[in-house]
Amino acid sequence: MEVKSTKELHSELAMHSVRFAKDEQGRRKGQDVLFKWPEIEKKLGEHKHIYVVDARLGSNNHTHRLWYDVIPPHAEEGQDWRTLGHRHTVEAIIYFLKGHGHSIIDGERYDWGPGDLLSVPMFSWHRHINDGDEPVLRIASTTGPLSLALGQAVYEDERYPEFWIYAQEGEDARKTLIPGGGGKIDNGKIAGSRTAEMYAEQVAFAMHEEQLRRKSKVLVKQKDLVFEPTAMGSLAYVVDPRIGCHSKALGVVMAEIPPGKRSGAHRHLYDEIDLIVSGKGEVIVEDKEFDFDTLDVLSIPVFQWHQYFNTGSEPLRILGINTRLAMDNLGLSLTHQGEHADYV
Ligand SMILES: [Fe+2]
Ligand SMILES: [Fe+2]
């Protein structure tokens, strides 16, 4: 094996950082954008849980992923869960396309049907049950890749207690939404110091976070979406901290474009995955065009201009799932608006 000199090795490491952004532009240009429903459907015939946009399958998305899955009719649990279900330190949303059922999340029951969305509070136990005669078809998107890259992804599943990190420690450890449990300190004799106060706030952070997670909006019913005109067209925020969701990484919007009309054009420094909920159309992504249909999935490369056109005869609805909030918190968010929509 070639042995590099100290100078060579450390010069290469420095150049890795210098080169990265340029290399990344190439990776964005080369990434798959369109995932067609007929191919996904074929795979769902072989297995009930199919990853679609996923860095482990070659996607250049670093922060979130999307999969499709099917829960068979009257299945007590799609995943054979019976009691706790599972919980994870990644943010997750689930959007239901077909079928009816309910979920138990942090001990509460939520009934859902087509067009409804669940925003699962971080580290809350959850299970999903199909109550109907037809299969439940749904997509889910999570910030798994982001939490894994941070070394902070904990998945505890009732089927695999041998991999539990916290849940085996007892009832309190199973109830808390804070891995390891939150704490607080009494400053006692050192009260009055601003620095001691700041440190106590740091210790109390997780307990406060747990309260905010428990107050967060979980179920968004399709009928409650509020569409309003924007430069990008008619939009409804679905998951966003400004409408009652305690989300730090994952955001969701629904866009609606009438037949023959186009959305605005924009580009942004965050990952976006789109699910075509209804209708058909075309998207321009930088210098490429893609025709899409209902249930197709689009993976929009970071900072590439994109604009949508409704080429069909019914309203085009697009569910846009993004990690803008994570980028906001890192101070990295940036959105550039180009041409405005032609119908608002
Ligand atoms: Fe989950
Ligand atoms: Fe976008």
mmCIF file of C-alpha atoms and ligand atoms in Angstrom:
data_model
loop_
_atom_site.group_PDB
_atom_site.id
_atom_site.type_symbol
_atom_site.label_atom_id
_atom_site.label_comp_id
_atom_site.label_asym_id
_atom_site.label_seq_id
_atom_site.Cartn_x
_atom_site.Cartn_y
_atom_site.Cartn_z
ATOM 1 C CA MET A 1 0.000 0.000 0.000
ATOM 2 C CA GLU A 2 1.231 3.451 -0.882
ATOM 3 C CA VAL A 3 2.250 5.394 2.208
ATOM 4 C CA LYS A 4 1.645 9.112 1.919
ATOM 5 C CA SER A 5 3.929 11.617 3.541
ATOM 6 C CA THR A 6 2.453 13.760 6.304
ATOM 7 C CA LYS A 7 2.593 16.757 3.973
ATOM 8 C CA GLU A 8 0.780 14.936 1.142
ATOM 9 C CA LEU A 9 -1.938 13.506 3.386
ATOM 10 C CA HIS A 10 -2.745 16.759 5.168
ATOM 11 C CA SER A 11 -2.624 18.836 1.972
ATOM 12 C CA GLU A 12 -5.157 16.425 0.418
ATOM 13 C CA LEU A 13 -7.433 16.715 3.438
ATOM 14 C CA ALA A 14 -7.408 20.513 3.163
ATOM 15 C CA MET A 15 -8.188 20.332 -0.575
ATOM 16 C CA HIS A 16 -11.146 17.997 0.119
ATOM 17 C CA SER A 17 -12.962 20.920 1.785
ATOM 18 C CA VAL A 18 -11.974 23.368 -0.955
ATOM 19 C CA ARG A 19 -13.228 21.034 -3.705
ATOM 20 C CA PHE A 20 -16.399 19.868 -2.006
ATOM 21 C CA ALA A 21 -18.903 22.496 -3.197
ATOM 22 C CA LYS A 22 -17.874 22.226 -6.838
ATOM 23 C CA ASP A 23 -18.057 18.410 -6.688
ATOM 24 C CA GLU A 24 -21.445 18.684 -4.987
ATOM 25 C CA GLN A 25 -22.788 20.794 -7.874
ATOM 26 C CA GLY A 26 -21.922 17.937 -10.190
ATOM 27 C CA ARG A 27 -23.661 15.427 -7.927
ATOM 28 C CA ARG A 28 -26.791 17.626 -7.857
ATOM 29 C CA LYS A 29 -26.809 17.844 -11.649
ATOM 30 C CA GLY A 30 -26.482 14.076 -11.950
ATOM 31 C CA GLN A 31 -29.139 13.045 -9.433
ATOM 32 C CA ASP A 32 -32.381 11.279 -10.365
ATOM 33 C CA VAL A 33 -35.326 13.694 -10.281
ATOM 34 C CA LEU A 34 -38.406 11.703 -11.359
ATOM 35 C CA PHE A 35 -39.658 8.440 -9.810
ATOM 36 C CA LYS A 36 -42.643 7.012 -11.701
ATOM 37 C CA TRP A 37 -45.568 5.469 -9.834
ATOM 38 C CA PRO A 38 -45.994 2.392 -12.131
ATOM 39 C CA GLU A 39 -42.464 1.250 -11.190
ATOM 40 C CA ILE A 40 -43.050 1.919 -7.493
ATOM 41 C CA GLU A 41 -46.389 0.072 -7.686
ATOM 42 C CA LYS A 42 -44.707 -2.959 -9.249
ATOM 43 C CA LYS A 43 -42.187 -3.092 -6.390
ATOM 44 C CA LEU A 44 -44.988 -2.678 -3.812
ATOM 45 C CA GLY A 45 -46.429 -5.898 -5.266
ATOM 46 C CA GLU A 46 -43.251 -7.689 -4.141
ATOM 47 C CA HIS A 47 -42.723 -5.947 -0.802
ATOM 48 C CA LYS A 48 -45.007 -3.661 1.226
ATOM 49 C CA HIS A 49 -42.374 -1.045 2.079
ATOM 50 C CA ILE A 50 -40.416 0.525 -0.798
ATOM 51 C CA TYR A 51 -37.809 3.262 -0.355
ATOM 52 C CA VAL A 52 -38.037 5.756 -3.232
ATOM 53 C CA VAL A 53 -35.825 8.792 -2.561
ATOM 54 C CA ASP A 54 -32.954 7.594 -0.395
ATOM 55 C CA ALA A 55 -29.214 8.321 -0.348
ATOM 56 C CA ARG A 56 -28.608 4.590 0.214
ATOM 57 C CA LEU A 57 -30.156 4.028 -3.241
ATOM 58 C CA GLY A 58 -28.073 6.699 -4.958
ATOM 59 C CA SER A 59 -30.071 9.837 -4.208
ATOM 60 C CA ASN A 60 -28.017 12.950 -3.470
ATOM 61 C CA ASN A 61 -30.450 13.987 -0.709
ATOM 62 C CA HIS A 62 -28.457 14.367 2.535
ATOM 63 C CA THR A 63 -31.213 15.254 4.997
ATOM 64 C CA HIS A 64 -34.445 13.324 4.383
ATOM 65 C CA ARG A 65 -35.916 10.351 2.529
ATOM 66 C CA LEU A 66 -39.298 9.159 1.274
ATOM 67 C CA TRP A 67 -40.859 5.735 1.055
ATOM 68 C CA TYR A 68 -44.187 4.234 0.034
ATOM 69 C CA ASP A 69 -45.911 1.557 2.026
ATOM 70 C CA VAL A 70 -49.073 -0.514 2.130
ATOM 71 C CA ILE A 71 -50.980 -1.732 5.208
ATOM 72 C CA PRO A 72 -53.224 -4.694 4.262
ATOM 73 C CA PRO A 73 -57.000 -4.551 5.036
ATOM 74 C CA HIS A 74 -57.899 -5.065 8.696
ATOM 75 C CA ALA A 75 -54.252 -5.690 9.529
ATOM 76 C CA GLU A 76 -54.000 -5.209 13.266
ATOM 77 C CA GLU A 77 -50.631 -3.625 12.462
ATOM 78 C CA GLY A 78 -48.922 -3.103 9.152
ATOM 79 C CA GLN A 79 -45.608 -3.751 10.857
ATOM 80 C CA ASP A 80 -46.836 -6.480 13.256
ATOM 81 C CA TRP A 81 -46.689 -4.120 16.189
ATOM 82 C CA ARG A 82 -49.028 -4.978 19.062
ATOM 83 C CA THR A 83 -48.255 -2.720 22.006
ATOM 84 C CA LEU A 84 -45.759 0.125 21.847
ATOM 85 C CA GLY A 85 -45.020 0.279 18.112
ATOM 86 C CA HIS A 86 -41.795 2.150 17.636
ATOM 87 C CA ARG A 87 -40.218 5.549 18.310
ATOM 88 C CA HIS A 88 -37.255 7.439 16.908
ATOM 89 C CA THR A 89 -35.159 10.562 17.230
ATOM 90 C CA VAL A 90 -35.949 11.577 13.669
ATOM 91 C CA GLU A 91 -38.804 13.808 12.532
ATOM 92 C CA ALA A 92 -41.429 12.008 10.467
ATOM 93 C CA ILE A 93 -44.551 12.789 8.480
ATOM 94 C CA ILE A 94 -47.015 10.315 6.993
ATOM 95 C CA TYR A 95 -49.446 11.223 4.215
ATOM 96 C CA PHE A 96 -52.382 8.910 3.502
ATOM 97 C CA LEU A 97 -53.423 8.365 -0.115
ATOM 98 C CA LYS A 98 -55.937 5.503 0.134
ATOM 99 C CA GLY A 99 -57.810 3.667 2.877
ATOM 100 C CA HIS A 100 -58.966 4.481 6.406
ATOM 101 C CA GLY A 101 -57.610 3.691 9.824
ATOM 102 C CA HIS A 102 -56.181 5.102 13.009
ATOM 103 C CA SER A 103 -52.880 5.631 14.748
ATOM 104 C CA ILE A 104 -51.938 5.507 18.412
ATOM 105 C CA ILE A 105 -49.286 8.157 19.022
ATOM 106 C CA ASP A 106 -47.980 8.844 22.531
ATOM 107 C CA GLY A 107 -51.098 7.080 23.873
ATOM 108 C CA GLU A 108 -53.617 9.180 21.858
ATOM 109 C CA ARG A 109 -55.850 7.923 19.056
ATOM 110 C CA TYR A 110 -55.975 9.735 15.689
ATOM 111 C CA ASP A 111 -58.420 8.671 12.930
ATOM 112 C CA TRP A 112 -57.376 9.355 9.361
ATOM 113 C CA GLY A 113 -58.361 8.898 5.727
ATOM 114 C CA PRO A 114 -57.142 9.929 2.263
ATOM 115 C CA GLY A 115 -55.571 13.403 2.189
ATOM 116 C CA ASP A 116 -54.797 13.493 5.923
ATOM 117 C CA LEU A 117 -51.271 13.884 7.277
ATOM 118 C CA LEU A 118 -49.608 12.897 10.552
ATOM 119 C CA SER A 119 -46.654 14.777 11.966
ATOM 120 C CA VAL A 120 -45.202 12.361 14.533
ATOM 121 C CA PRO A 121 -43.662 14.131 17.555
ATOM 122 C CA MET A 122 -40.003 13.192 18.042
ATOM 123 C CA PHE A 123 -39.457 10.009 20.117
ATOM 124 C CA SER A 124 -43.182 9.333 20.702
ATOM 125 C CA TRP A 125 -44.268 5.684 20.421
ATOM 126 C CA HIS A 126 -46.554 5.160 17.431
ATOM 127 C CA ARG A 127 -48.544 2.413 15.697
ATOM 128 C CA HIS A 128 -50.808 2.536 12.628
ATOM 129 C CA ILE A 129 -53.863 0.338 12.080
ATOM 130 C CA ASN A 130 -55.901 -0.228 8.898
ATOM 131 C CA ASP A 131 -59.604 -0.294 9.926
ATOM 132 C CA GLY A 132 -61.038 -0.718 6.420
ATOM 133 C CA ASP A 133 -61.682 -3.287 3.690
ATOM 134 C CA GLU A 134 -59.125 -1.842 1.271
ATOM 135 C CA PRO A 135 -55.343 -1.566 1.595
ATOM 136 C CA VAL A 136 -53.986 1.650 3.091
ATOM 137 C CA LEU A 137 -51.567 3.342 0.692
ATOM 138 C CA ARG A 138 -49.331 5.980 2.225
ATOM 139 C CA ILE A 139 -46.009 7.716 1.929
ATOM 140 C CA ALA A 140 -43.723 8.648 4.776
ATOM 141 C CA SER A 141 -40.805 11.008 4.886
ATOM 142 C CA THR A 142 -38.285 11.292 7.708
ATOM 143 C CA THR A 143 -35.105 13.114 8.619
ATOM 144 C CA GLY A 144 -33.413 9.743 9.197
ATOM 145 C CA PRO A 145 -30.335 10.633 7.073
ATOM 146 C CA LEU A 146 -29.799 13.872 9.011
ATOM 147 C CA SER A 147 -30.058 12.222 12.458
ATOM 148 C CA LEU A 148 -27.882 9.300 11.334
ATOM 149 C CA ALA A 149 -25.202 11.688 10.010
ATOM 150 C CA LEU A 150 -25.255 13.481 13.385
ATOM 151 C CA GLY A 151 -24.746 10.145 15.169
ATOM 152 C CA GLN A 152 -28.017 10.791 17.030
ATOM 153 C CA ALA A 153 -30.485 8.385 15.410
ATOM 154 C CA VAL A 154 -32.186 6.150 18.003
ATOM 155 C CA TYR A 155 -34.863 3.771 16.697
ATOM 156 C CA GLU A 156 -36.569 1.685 19.393
ATOM 157 C CA ASP A 157 -38.963 -0.964 18.055
ATOM 158 C CA GLU A 158 -41.095 -3.301 20.173
ATOM 159 C CA ARG A 159 -40.061 -6.195 17.904
ATOM 160 C CA TYR A 160 -36.356 -5.721 18.595
ATOM 161 C CA PRO A 161 -35.874 -5.056 22.333
ATOM 162 C CA GLU A 162 -32.296 -6.300 22.018
ATOM 163 C CA PHE A 163 -31.522 -2.980 20.260
ATOM 164 C CA TRP A 164 -33.257 -0.748 22.824
ATOM 165 C CA ILE A 165 -31.036 1.902 24.370
ATOM 166 C CA TYR A 166 -33.481 3.434 26.880
ATOM 167 C CA ALA A 167 -36.902 1.721 26.858
ATOM 168 C CA GLN A 168 -35.781 -1.241 28.993
ATOM 169 C CA GLU A 169 -34.918 1.078 31.882
ATOM 170 C CA GLY A 170 -38.520 1.156 33.125
ATOM 171 C CA GLU A 171 -41.864 2.893 32.831
ATOM 172 C CA ASP A 172 -40.493 6.448 33.082
ATOM 173 C CA ALA A 173 -37.940 5.743 30.362
ATOM 174 C CA ARG A 174 -40.765 4.425 28.148
ATOM 175 C CA LYS A 175 -43.012 7.442 28.737
ATOM 176 C CA THR A 176 -40.583 10.289 28.153
ATOM 177 C CA LEU A 177 -40.080 11.836 24.707
ATOM 178 C CA ILE A 178 -36.489 12.625 25.701
ATOM 179 C CA PRO A 179 -33.976 9.816 25.131
ATOM 180 C CA GLY A 180 -32.412 9.240 28.549
ATOM 181 C CA GLY A 181 -34.998 11.483 30.297
ATOM 182 C CA GLY A 182 -34.845 15.220 30.935
ATOM 183 C CA GLY A 183 -33.448 16.849 34.053
ATOM 184 C CA LYS A 184 -33.309 20.106 35.972
ATOM 185 C CA ILE A 185 -31.099 21.549 38.689
ATOM 186 C CA ASP A 186 -31.630 23.703 41.726
ATOM 187 C CA ASN A 187 -28.997 26.424 41.829
ATOM 188 C CA GLY A 188 -29.219 26.545 45.650
ATOM 189 C CA LYS A 189 -26.352 28.557 47.127
ATOM 190 C CA ILE A 190 -25.075 29.690 43.734
ATOM 191 C CA ALA A 191 -28.379 31.360 42.782
ATOM 192 C CA GLY A 192 -28.007 34.893 41.439
ATOM 193 C CA SER A 193 -25.184 34.253 39.038
ATOM 194 C CA ARG A 194 -26.252 34.887 35.438
ATOM 195 C CA THR A 195 -23.877 32.174 34.316
ATOM 196 C CA ALA A 196 -25.420 29.689 36.783
ATOM 197 C CA GLU A 197 -28.850 30.645 35.429
ATOM 198 C CA MET A 198 -27.719 30.092 31.862
ATOM 199 C CA TYR A 199 -26.311 26.697 32.782
ATOM 200 C CA ALA A 200 -29.564 25.731 34.571
ATOM 201 C CA GLU A 201 -31.492 26.704 31.414
ATOM 202 C CA GLN A 202 -29.225 24.402 29.435
ATOM 203 C CA VAL A 203 -29.990 21.509 31.794
ATOM 204 C CA ALA A 204 -33.748 22.255 31.635
ATOM 205 C CA PHE A 205 -33.795 22.491 27.823
ATOM 206 C CA ALA A 206 -34.794 18.875 27.202
ATOM 207 C CA MET A 207 -37.726 18.989 29.667
ATOM 208 C CA HIS A 208 -39.040 22.124 27.947
ATOM 209 C CA GLU A 209 -38.547 20.477 24.567
ATOM 210 C CA GLU A 210 -40.649 17.524 25.714
ATOM 211 C CA GLN A 211 -43.520 19.859 26.696
ATOM 212 C CA LEU A 212 -43.380 21.519 23.266
ATOM 213 C CA ARG A 213 -43.415 18.119 21.528
ATOM 214 C CA ARG A 214 -46.500 17.098 23.545
ATOM 215 C CA LYS A 215 -48.305 20.337 22.586
ATOM 216 C CA SER A 216 -47.447 20.000 18.896
ATOM 217 C CA LYS A 217 -50.165 19.507 16.268
ATOM 218 C CA VAL A 218 -50.151 15.836 15.177
ATOM 219 C CA LEU A 219 -53.006 15.314 12.680
ATOM 220 C CA VAL A 220 -53.673 17.688 9.781
ATOM 221 C CA LYS A 221 -56.987 16.942 8.039
ATOM 222 C CA GLN A 222 -57.184 17.676 4.331
ATOM 223 C CA LYS A 223 -60.321 19.806 4.825
ATOM 224 C CA ASP A 224 -58.465 22.135 7.232
ATOM 225 C CA LEU A 225 -55.746 23.201 4.759
ATOM 226 C CA VAL A 226 -55.793 26.961 4.142
ATOM 227 C CA PHE A 227 -54.794 27.811 0.554
ATOM 228 C CA GLU A 228 -53.724 31.392 -0.141
ATOM 229 C CA PRO A 229 -52.032 33.169 -3.044
ATOM 230 C CA THR A 230 -48.218 33.499 -3.003
ATOM 231 C CA ALA A 231 -45.545 34.295 -5.595
ATOM 232 C CA MET A 232 -45.205 30.513 -6.062
ATOM 233 C CA GLY A 233 -48.966 30.110 -6.648
ATOM 234 C CA SER A 234 -51.749 28.872 -4.361
ATOM 235 C CA LEU A 235 -50.083 27.346 -1.271
ATOM 236 C CA ALA A 236 -51.105 25.879 2.090
ATOM 237 C CA TYR A 237 -48.576 25.307 4.855
ATOM 238 C CA VAL A 238 -49.207 21.825 6.248
ATOM 239 C CA VAL A 239 -46.346 21.326 8.742
ATOM 240 C CA ASP A 240 -44.626 24.468 9.988
ATOM 241 C CA PRO A 241 -43.823 25.891 13.451
ATOM 242 C CA ARG A 242 -45.800 29.036 12.545
ATOM 243 C CA ILE A 243 -49.049 27.000 12.439
ATOM 244 C CA GLY A 244 -48.673 25.044 15.669
ATOM 245 C CA CYS A 245 -46.265 22.241 14.756
ATOM 246 C CA HIS A 246 -43.170 21.776 16.891
ATOM 247 C CA SER A 247 -40.973 20.853 13.961
ATOM 248 C CA LYS A 248 -37.248 21.691 13.880
ATOM 249 C CA ALA A 249 -36.205 20.044 10.624
ATOM 250 C CA LEU A 250 -39.073 18.831 8.434
ATOM 251 C CA GLY A 251 -41.598 21.172 6.779
ATOM 252 C CA VAL A 252 -44.505 20.417 4.436
ATOM 253 C CA VAL A 253 -46.519 22.558 2.017
ATOM 254 C CA MET A 254 -49.323 21.731 -0.437
ATOM 255 C CA ALA A 255 -49.409 23.579 -3.765
ATOM 256 C CA GLU A 256 -52.396 23.754 -6.099
ATOM 257 C CA ILE A 257 -52.161 24.785 -9.772
ATOM 258 C CA PRO A 258 -55.309 25.072 -11.992
ATOM 259 C CA PRO A 259 -55.394 23.421 -15.463
ATOM 260 C CA GLY A 260 -53.277 25.279 -18.030
ATOM 261 C CA LYS A 261 -51.493 27.386 -15.390
ATOM 262 C CA ARG A 262 -47.952 27.467 -14.001
ATOM 263 C CA SER A 263 -46.403 27.953 -10.558
ATOM 264 C CA GLY A 264 -43.707 30.479 -9.803
ATOM 265 C CA ALA A 265 -40.048 29.507 -10.291
ATOM 266 C CA HIS A 266 -37.649 29.351 -7.366
ATOM 267 C CA ARG A 267 -34.496 27.712 -6.033
ATOM 268 C CA HIS A 268 -33.390 27.109 -2.461
ATOM 269 C CA LEU A 269 -30.588 25.743 -0.309
ATOM 270 C CA TYR A 270 -32.574 22.842 1.159
ATOM 271 C CA ASP A 271 -33.645 19.383 0.055
ATOM 272 C CA GLU A 272 -37.180 18.986 -1.344
ATOM 273 C CA ILE A 273 -39.155 15.859 -2.224
ATOM 274 C CA ASP A 274 -42.533 16.259 -3.961
ATOM 275 C CA LEU A 275 -45.416 13.821 -4.068
ATOM 276 C CA ILE A 276 -47.905 14.370 -6.908
ATOM 277 C CA VAL A 277 -51.193 14.010 -5.031
ATOM 278 C CA SER A 278 -53.513 14.599 -8.003
ATOM 279 C CA GLY A 279 -53.402 15.756 -11.600
ATOM 280 C CA LYS A 280 -50.570 15.723 -14.105
ATOM 281 C CA GLY A 281 -47.988 18.166 -15.358
ATOM 282 C CA GLU A 282 -44.477 19.068 -16.234
ATOM 283 C CA VAL A 283 -41.610 20.391 -14.147
ATOM 284 C CA ILE A 284 -38.602 22.305 -15.401
ATOM 285 C CA VAL A 285 -35.540 21.683 -13.217
ATOM 286 C CA GLU A 286 -32.716 23.982 -14.406
ATOM 287 C CA ASP A 287 -32.240 22.920 -18.034
ATOM 288 C CA LYS A 288 -34.251 19.661 -17.938
ATOM 289 C CA GLU A 289 -37.984 18.909 -18.286
ATOM 290 C CA PHE A 290 -39.894 16.010 -16.769
ATOM 291 C CA ASP A 291 -43.522 14.915 -17.362
ATOM 292 C CA PHE A 292 -45.199 13.581 -14.245
ATOM 293 C CA ASP A 293 -48.516 12.026 -13.271
ATOM 294 C CA THR A 294 -50.489 11.325 -10.091
ATOM 295 C CA LEU A 295 -48.501 9.425 -7.395
ATOM 296 C CA ASP A 296 -45.132 10.112 -9.060
ATOM 297 C CA VAL A 297 -42.371 11.477 -6.804
ATOM 298 C CA LEU A 298 -39.883 14.253 -7.603
ATOM 299 C CA SER A 299 -36.561 14.819 -5.853
ATOM 300 C CA ILE A 300 -35.566 18.453 -6.433
ATOM 301 C CA PRO A 301 -31.789 18.990 -6.282
ATOM 302 C CA VAL A 302 -30.548 21.637 -3.871
ATOM 303 C CA PHE A 303 -30.354 25.164 -5.363
ATOM 304 C CA GLN A 304 -31.654 24.232 -8.807
ATOM 305 C CA TRP A 305 -34.394 26.421 -10.306
ATOM 306 C CA HIS A 306 -37.727 24.593 -10.561
ATOM 307 C CA GLN A 307 -41.171 25.497 -11.893
ATOM 308 C CA TYR A 308 -44.342 23.410 -12.340
ATOM 309 C CA PHE A 309 -46.918 23.458 -15.166
ATOM 310 C CA ASN A 310 -50.373 21.876 -15.037
ATOM 311 C CA THR A 311 -50.754 20.158 -18.437
ATOM 312 C CA GLY A 312 -53.910 18.203 -17.488
ATOM 313 C CA SER A 313 -57.606 18.998 -17.170
ATOM 314 C CA GLU A 314 -57.946 18.789 -13.355
ATOM 315 C CA PRO A 315 -56.272 20.759 -10.550
ATOM 316 C CA LEU A 316 -52.665 19.701 -9.943
ATOM 317 C CA ARG A 317 -51.854 19.152 -6.266
ATOM 318 C CA ILE A 318 -48.264 18.727 -5.112
ATOM 319 C CA LEU A 319 -47.199 17.864 -1.555
ATOM 320 C CA GLY A 320 -43.757 19.440 -1.041
ATOM 321 C CA ILE A 321 -41.751 17.919 1.818
ATOM 322 C CA ASN A 322 -38.579 19.786 2.671
ATOM 323 C CA THR A 323 -35.890 20.250 5.304
ATOM 324 C CA ARG A 324 -35.990 24.048 5.192
ATOM 325 C CA LEU A 325 -36.469 24.238 8.968
ATOM 326 C CA ALA A 326 -33.236 22.331 9.625
ATOM 327 C CA MET A 327 -31.415 24.732 7.320
ATOM 328 C CA ASP A 328 -33.054 27.740 9.034
ATOM 329 C CA ASN A 329 -31.696 26.497 12.368
ATOM 330 C CA LEU A 330 -28.208 26.096 10.855
ATOM 331 C CA GLY A 331 -28.387 29.596 9.386
ATOM 332 C CA LEU A 332 -28.094 28.133 5.873
ATOM 333 C CA SER A 333 -31.558 28.733 4.399
ATOM 334 C CA LEU A 334 -31.737 30.744 1.223
ATOM 335 C CA THR A 335 -34.652 31.016 -1.227
ATOM 336 C CA HIS A 336 -34.506 32.933 -4.510
ATOM 337 C CA GLN A 337 -37.785 33.768 -6.235
ATOM 338 C CA GLY A 338 -37.819 33.989 -10.039
ATOM 339 C CA GLU A 339 -40.878 34.306 -12.295
ATOM 340 C CA HIS A 340 -44.194 34.544 -10.401
ATOM 341 C CA ALA A 341 -47.129 32.164 -10.835
ATOM 342 C CA ASP A 342 -49.521 33.207 -13.632
ATOM 343 C CA TYR A 343 -52.840 32.662 -11.824
ATOM 344 C CA VAL A 344 -52.804 34.408 -8.419
HETATM 345 FE FE FE B 1 -42.060 5.882 12.726
HETATM 346 FE FE FE B 2 -39.098 24.295 -4.078
#
